[in-house]
Amino acid sequence: MESLSVSTNRFTLDLYKKLNETSKGQNIFFSPWSIATALAMVHLGAKGDTATQMAEVLHFNQTAREEGSSETTRPSPARPKKRKMDPEHEGGENIHSGFKKLLSDINKRRSTYLLKSANRLYEEKTYPLLPKFLQLITSYYNAKPQPVNFKRAAEQVRVQINSWVENKTERKIQSLLPAGSLHSRTVLVLVNAIYFKGKWEKKFLEKNTSEMPFRISKTKTKPVQMMFLKDKFFVFHENTMKIRIIELPYVENELSMFVVLPDDISDNTTGLELVERELTYEKLAEWTKSANMMKAEVDLYLPKLKVEENYDLKSPLSSMGIQNAFDPGQADFTGMSMKKDLFISQVIHKAFVEVNEEDKFFVFHENTMKIRIIELPYVENELSMFVVLPDDISDNTTGLELVERELTYEKLAEWTKSANMMKAEVDLYLPKLKVEENYDLKSPLSSMGIQNAFDPGQADFTGMSMKKDLFISQVIHKAFVEVNEEVQQEIAVICHASNVLSLKNAQDAHNGYQSLLHEINDPNTKYILRTANRLYGEKTFEFLPSFLESSEKSYHAGLEQMDFVQAWEDSRKLINGWVEERTEGKIQNLLAEGILNSLTRLVLVNAIYFKGNWEEKFNKESTSERAFHINKNETRPVQMMFKEANFNMTYIGDLQTKILELPYVGNEVSMIILLPDAIQDGSTGLERLERELTCEKLMDWIHPKMMDSTTVNVSLPRFKLEEHYRLNPILISMGMPDAFDLGKADFSGISPGKELVLSEVVHKSFVEVNEEGTEAAAATAALIVEGCEMGVPVFEFTADHPFVFFIRHNKTGSILFCGRFCSP
């Protein structure tokens, strides 16, 4: 791969100089990797002088020459070629093998940046291409042949190719092939697409960005948004050409952007003329060697830029030496087809680059409920936190009243759909928080409709036992969550049912829980998410084998025999100990003293625990004390975290509520926050949202298609909550009174008798958001760095005039993108 990198880097500078001849004073941006890959696929089918010319221009012949020579022999129609580079030759085979290895390395899945390259071959379905060529191009370049109908549907094929490119480049490259570029005589189109998205290792802060003049020449300026960052970077100064070079690494230093900046501008030039004229691969390689660059403290000024360029490369490539390939009378592509009528008609290249301070957040704003939603993804975007925030607070409300009253599953699902959330820059202030809550769910669940299960006279749990005396006495739930700028979030939740808990006519639900348990407890994740179930049964009580078997199969809830009759207090402590162990000590004393007694027959316990890192980290330095609006008139100080990044966000106009998704590492889990726009009167601002919220609406709002990725300034408070609920009255009021009624409870699915009844449903929960652990680690790291870097020189780097830049794959040294910024 090293020889391939040398070849492509030489080609990079050759093509840059050629494009510069017709682009004086204009921006330049192209991907030499993409162009070289497309031409290499063509070279795979080239023969004779056609192959030789392509090999010379692409520097494929450099592998057979002494390293260090900067001279290249250009072919011309008047002189014979020195060597052949047919694919069958060893040199050609090594080059194509190098592309295969580098393609594999580029497309490796990574969590810190996105880099992918793809190739596709579109062939006229009636044209006889050689099987060997198709086999080689698939083997080396993974360019799967796509038969199409150029003869009768050239325009439809053009749209199809453009769509494929758009998809592979995350919609950044659109309309690669212009109308009319394909026709009925087109036989073959070879396409390469490359896409890169990375995060700066050392991030720019938007608050440090300001308007400054960019010097286009000595006498002409144009205003730009100039980013600023003071930090330590590797730099190099070249005195002869009077240029300075800085390396700006992306996260984990696998790729870097290098910026080449002249010291100053003379007369009406851009200041780049000398370096563009004299620059060679050897010089650039020498200047950017690690051994030659020094680490210095730099005042770095770099303009935000967005450049999109289109090139028809037929003329530049012809003048560089690839001539026969474009000539119908001389082109030799008999490595592709036995027919001799093939030639290159066009080489079209389109490139896009954007440089800014930070990634953006997906956000959504709902005008009716006046709330905003932001998605905060965790690493790898497998999980996210969504924050729903009211726009404002009216009087003594929390600002959440409306959204809490009106929120439904459908609305939330709609708001948080990817299609509905937009990616925007966000000033994010988020409080550190830790919350632990306990709930007795008997009353809420009863009022929701689970009534018979709590009624001893009506409960039917004969699926657990032949006895018909089982009913739910309690449903206890305890949950814990912690959010902090350590990008760490811990959530522990317990759901406990004393005596019995059952779902009627819900085999599909049980099967669903079985599948979900398997997914939740997957050990191959970058976060901790696990749930556990346990049955604690009175050792003298008869339970139906079918109930025990189903509990084990669907919920992995094994039965542990207990002596509730003689030692209920010891049993309580044992259950609490199991819960505490399963939730990493966050849920303690789930079962209070006196909740168990000698009549207890069965305790069903569920514990769930989550700990994840934010996908987009909060910096502790950005956390400050700010007012949290409890209602329109009352505030309370909180430690407010802040983050500006890209999040999924949507806005529910009817409820005037924003929905924000804050993903955790890997984006498999997210926090979703619903935030009303404002607080009215003495409410919290959530009343309407809470009243109207349904599961269907929520799922619709937060569906990926409904949310847009946008840059969001997220402010989220640190918080700690611990709650305990006795749910009996709630569950009864929700519609399940029978389970708590000894005369009506029917738990004959648990035991053959009818003496079981649901006595208590208790829930306890805890959540915390803070920076514990991060402060000590960050302080130690900062002290070490400062101690090692004492005395390094201060280096000012203000990119306020034209500069050259490129993005390099550090492992292989390959230049993936190359550009020049002259005109904001």
Short mmCIF file of C-alpha atoms in Angstrom, two decimals, residues 85-323:
data_model
loop_
_atom_site.label_atom_id
_atom_site.label_comp_id
_atom_site.label_asym_id
_atom_site.label_seq_id
_atom_site.Cartn_x
_atom_site.Cartn_y
_atom_site.Cartn_z
CA MET A 85 1.72 -1.86 -17.33
CA ASP A 86 -0.89 -4.37 -18.40
CA PRO A 87 -2.84 -5.92 -15.50
CA GLU A 88 -1.06 -9.21 -16.22
CA HIS A 89 2.30 -7.61 -15.52
CA GLU A 90 3.61 -7.86 -11.98
CA GLY A 91 3.71 -4.09 -11.52
CA GLY A 92 0.11 -3.66 -12.55
CA GLU A 93 -1.01 -6.52 -10.39
CA ASN A 94 0.74 -4.98 -7.38
CA ILE A 95 -0.99 -1.66 -7.95
CA HIS A 96 -4.44 -3.20 -8.24
CA SER A 97 -3.77 -5.35 -5.17
CA GLY A 98 -2.77 -2.16 -3.37
CA PHE A 99 -6.10 -0.55 -4.25
CA LYS A 100 -7.88 -3.64 -2.93
CA LYS A 101 -6.06 -3.48 0.41
CA LEU A 102 -6.55 0.26 0.81
CA LEU A 103 -10.25 -0.01 -0.08
CA SER A 104 -10.63 -2.60 2.65
CA ASP A 105 -8.86 -0.37 5.16
CA ILE A 106 -10.89 2.70 4.20
CA ASN A 107 -14.19 0.86 4.59
CA LYS A 108 -13.46 -0.60 8.02
CA ARG A 109 -16.23 0.33 10.43
CA ARG A 110 -15.12 2.89 13.00
CA SER A 111 -16.87 4.70 15.82
CA THR A 112 -14.83 7.92 15.69
CA TYR A 113 -15.26 8.95 12.07
CA LEU A 114 -17.03 7.89 8.89
CA LEU A 115 -14.89 7.06 5.85
CA LYS A 116 -16.16 4.94 3.00
CA SER A 117 -15.38 4.42 -0.66
CA ALA A 118 -17.50 2.49 -3.14
CA ASN A 119 -17.17 1.49 -6.78
CA ARG A 120 -19.82 0.51 -9.30
CA LEU A 121 -19.69 -0.65 -12.92
CA TYR A 122 -22.68 0.11 -15.13
CA GLU A 123 -22.53 -1.96 -18.36
CA GLU A 124 -24.75 -1.95 -21.42
CA LYS A 125 -26.54 -5.26 -21.06
CA THR A 126 -26.15 -6.15 -24.75
CA TYR A 127 -22.42 -5.35 -24.97
CA PRO A 128 -19.97 -8.31 -24.73
CA LEU A 129 -17.55 -7.50 -21.89
CA LEU A 130 -14.88 -10.11 -21.16
CA PRO A 131 -15.65 -12.35 -18.14
CA LYS A 132 -12.01 -12.01 -17.01
CA PHE A 133 -12.31 -8.21 -16.84
CA LEU A 134 -15.53 -8.43 -14.86
CA GLN A 135 -13.96 -10.95 -12.52
CA LEU A 136 -10.83 -8.81 -11.95
CA ILE A 137 -12.71 -5.56 -11.40
CA THR A 138 -14.95 -7.27 -8.87
CA SER A 139 -12.00 -8.91 -7.11
CA TYR A 140 -9.78 -5.82 -6.91
CA TYR A 141 -12.34 -3.01 -6.62
CA ASN A 142 -15.50 -4.71 -5.43
CA ALA A 143 -17.19 -2.99 -8.40
CA LYS A 144 -20.21 -5.18 -8.92
CA PRO A 145 -21.39 -5.10 -12.56
CA GLN A 146 -24.82 -3.52 -12.98
CA PRO A 147 -26.41 -4.36 -16.36
CA VAL A 148 -28.39 -1.38 -17.69
CA ASN A 149 -30.07 -0.29 -20.90
CA PHE A 150 -28.05 2.62 -22.27
CA LYS A 151 -29.44 2.05 -25.77
CA ARG A 152 -33.08 2.69 -24.92
CA ALA A 153 -33.03 4.35 -21.50
CA ALA A 154 -29.84 6.40 -21.15
CA GLU A 155 -31.56 9.19 -19.21
CA GLN A 156 -33.10 6.78 -16.70
CA VAL A 157 -29.68 5.16 -16.21
CA ARG A 158 -28.13 8.60 -15.61
CA VAL A 159 -30.68 9.27 -12.87
CA GLN A 160 -29.99 5.82 -11.41
CA ILE A 161 -26.21 6.43 -11.30
CA ASN A 162 -26.64 9.89 -9.77
CA SER A 163 -28.93 8.42 -7.11
CA TRP A 164 -26.32 5.77 -6.21
CA VAL A 165 -23.60 8.43 -5.89
CA GLU A 166 -25.88 10.65 -3.80
CA ASN A 167 -26.63 7.77 -1.46
CA LYS A 168 -22.97 6.80 -1.06
CA THR A 169 -21.94 10.39 -0.26
CA GLU A 170 -24.72 11.13 2.23
CA ARG A 171 -26.42 13.38 -0.36
CA LYS A 172 -23.41 15.71 -0.59
CA ILE A 173 -22.70 14.90 -4.25
CA GLN A 174 -25.82 15.39 -6.33
CA SER A 175 -26.27 15.27 -10.11
CA LEU A 176 -22.77 13.96 -10.83
CA LEU A 177 -23.69 13.21 -14.42
CA PRO A 178 -25.36 16.21 -16.09
CA ALA A 179 -28.24 15.82 -18.51
CA GLY A 180 -27.06 14.62 -21.91
CA SER A 181 -23.81 13.11 -20.63
CA LEU A 182 -25.05 9.59 -21.44
CA HIS A 183 -26.53 8.44 -24.73
CA SER A 184 -27.41 5.33 -26.71
CA ARG A 185 -23.76 4.73 -27.68
CA THR A 186 -22.59 4.64 -24.05
CA VAL A 187 -21.30 1.15 -23.25
CA LEU A 188 -19.68 1.40 -19.84
CA VAL A 189 -19.66 3.81 -16.86
CA LEU A 190 -17.20 3.25 -14.02
CA VAL A 191 -17.99 5.22 -10.85
CA ASN A 192 -16.13 5.77 -7.59
CA ALA A 193 -17.63 7.61 -4.64
CA ILE A 194 -15.78 8.53 -1.46
CA TYR A 195 -17.24 10.10 1.67
CA PHE A 196 -15.55 11.32 4.83
CA LYS A 197 -16.95 12.88 7.96
CA GLY A 198 -14.74 13.43 10.95
CA LYS A 199 -14.64 15.35 14.22
CA TRP A 200 -11.74 17.56 15.15
CA GLU A 201 -9.47 16.09 17.81
CA LYS A 202 -9.26 19.62 19.24
CA LYS A 203 -12.61 21.28 18.75
CA PHE A 204 -13.33 24.85 17.81
CA LEU A 205 -15.96 26.61 19.91
CA GLU A 206 -18.62 28.58 18.08
CA LYS A 207 -18.46 31.37 20.65
CA ASN A 208 -14.92 32.05 19.44
CA THR A 209 -16.02 32.41 15.82
CA SER A 210 -16.35 35.97 14.53
CA GLU A 211 -16.44 37.90 11.27
CA MET A 212 -12.97 38.78 10.00
CA PRO A 213 -11.55 39.88 6.63
CA PHE A 214 -10.10 37.20 4.36
CA ARG A 215 -7.33 38.64 2.19
CA ILE A 216 -7.88 37.47 -1.37
CA SER A 217 -4.96 39.56 -2.56
CA LYS A 218 -2.85 42.38 -1.13
CA THR A 219 -5.55 44.96 -1.85
CA LYS A 220 -8.79 42.93 -1.82
CA THR A 221 -10.59 41.36 1.16
CA LYS A 222 -13.88 39.57 1.76
CA PRO A 223 -15.60 39.01 5.14
CA VAL A 224 -15.66 35.41 6.44
CA GLN A 225 -16.69 33.63 9.61
CA MET A 226 -13.29 33.00 11.18
CA MET A 227 -12.93 30.20 13.74
CA PHE A 228 -10.35 30.50 16.50
CA LEU A 229 -8.59 27.94 18.68
CA LYS A 230 -5.52 28.25 20.88
CA ASP A 231 -3.90 24.86 21.40
CA LYS A 232 -0.83 22.78 20.66
CA PHE A 233 -0.39 21.49 17.10
CA PHE A 234 2.36 20.06 14.94
CA VAL A 235 3.71 22.80 12.66
CA PHE A 236 6.46 23.31 10.10
CA HIS A 237 7.98 26.50 8.65
CA GLU A 238 9.77 26.51 5.30
CA ASN A 239 12.02 29.55 4.97
CA THR A 240 12.84 29.39 1.27
CA MET A 241 9.24 29.39 0.06
CA LYS A 242 8.13 31.30 3.16
CA ILE A 243 5.24 29.01 4.02
CA ARG A 244 3.99 27.41 7.21
CA ILE A 245 2.21 24.05 7.48
CA ILE A 246 -0.07 22.93 10.30
CA GLU A 247 -1.55 19.49 10.96
CA LEU A 248 -5.13 19.46 12.26
CA PRO A 249 -5.91 15.90 13.38
CA TYR A 250 -9.33 14.35 13.50
CA VAL A 251 -10.43 12.22 16.45
CA GLU A 252 -7.92 9.45 17.27
CA ASN A 253 -5.41 10.90 14.78
CA GLU A 254 -6.10 8.37 12.02
CA LEU A 255 -6.74 11.19 9.55
CA SER A 256 -5.53 14.78 9.51
CA MET A 257 -6.06 17.95 7.54
CA PHE A 258 -2.86 19.72 6.55
CA VAL A 259 -3.01 23.43 5.74
CA VAL A 260 -0.23 25.08 3.71
CA LEU A 261 -0.23 28.84 4.28
CA PRO A 262 2.09 31.48 2.75
CA ASP A 263 3.62 33.92 5.24
CA ASP A 264 2.22 36.89 3.35
CA ILE A 265 0.81 38.18 0.06
CA SER A 266 2.81 40.33 -2.39
CA ASP A 267 1.21 42.61 -4.96
CA ASN A 268 -1.94 41.20 -6.58
CA THR A 269 -1.08 37.53 -6.17
CA THR A 270 -2.77 35.05 -3.84
CA GLY A 271 0.57 34.34 -2.15
CA LEU A 272 0.41 30.70 -3.28
CA GLU A 273 2.09 31.09 -6.67
CA LEU A 274 5.63 30.14 -5.59
CA VAL A 275 4.66 27.09 -3.58
CA GLU A 276 2.26 25.87 -6.28
CA ARG A 277 5.01 26.17 -8.87
CA GLU A 278 7.76 24.51 -6.84
CA LEU A 279 5.81 21.93 -4.81
CA THR A 280 6.71 18.26 -5.41
CA TYR A 281 5.73 15.03 -3.74
CA GLU A 282 9.21 14.66 -2.27
CA LYS A 283 9.13 18.12 -0.70
CA LEU A 284 5.66 17.66 0.73
CA ALA A 285 6.52 14.24 2.16
CA GLU A 286 9.66 15.67 3.76
CA TRP A 287 7.92 18.71 5.24
CA THR A 288 5.10 16.67 6.80
CA LYS A 289 7.28 13.95 8.33
CA SER A 290 6.65 13.68 12.05
CA ALA A 291 10.37 14.09 12.71
CA ASN A 292 10.44 17.43 10.90
CA MET A 293 7.34 18.98 12.42
CA MET A 294 7.48 20.52 15.88
CA LYS A 295 4.73 20.77 18.46
CA ALA A 296 3.96 24.37 19.33
CA GLU A 297 1.24 26.42 20.92
CA VAL A 298 -0.69 28.01 18.08
CA ASP A 299 -3.19 30.85 17.86
CA LEU A 300 -5.12 29.28 15.02
CA TYR A 301 -7.53 31.29 12.87
CA LEU A 302 -9.26 29.18 10.22
CA PRO A 303 -12.26 30.28 8.13
CA LYS A 304 -15.42 28.23 7.98
CA LEU A 305 -15.65 27.09 4.40
CA LYS A 306 -17.88 25.18 2.06
CA VAL A 307 -16.55 24.35 -1.40
CA GLU A 308 -18.24 22.35 -4.18
CA GLU A 309 -16.42 21.91 -7.48
CA ASN A 310 -17.17 20.16 -10.80
CA TYR A 311 -14.50 19.11 -13.27
CA ASP A 312 -14.48 17.63 -16.77
CA LEU A 313 -11.05 16.02 -16.60
CA LYS A 314 -10.73 14.99 -20.26
CA SER A 315 -8.57 17.99 -21.20
CA PRO A 316 -6.33 17.99 -18.06
CA LEU A 317 -5.70 14.25 -18.29
CA SER A 318 -4.98 14.45 -22.03
CA SER A 319 -2.43 17.21 -21.49
CA MET A 320 -0.87 15.14 -18.68
CA GLY A 321 -0.27 12.26 -21.12
CA ILE A 322 -3.42 10.11 -21.25
CA GLN A 323 -4.13 10.64 -24.95
#
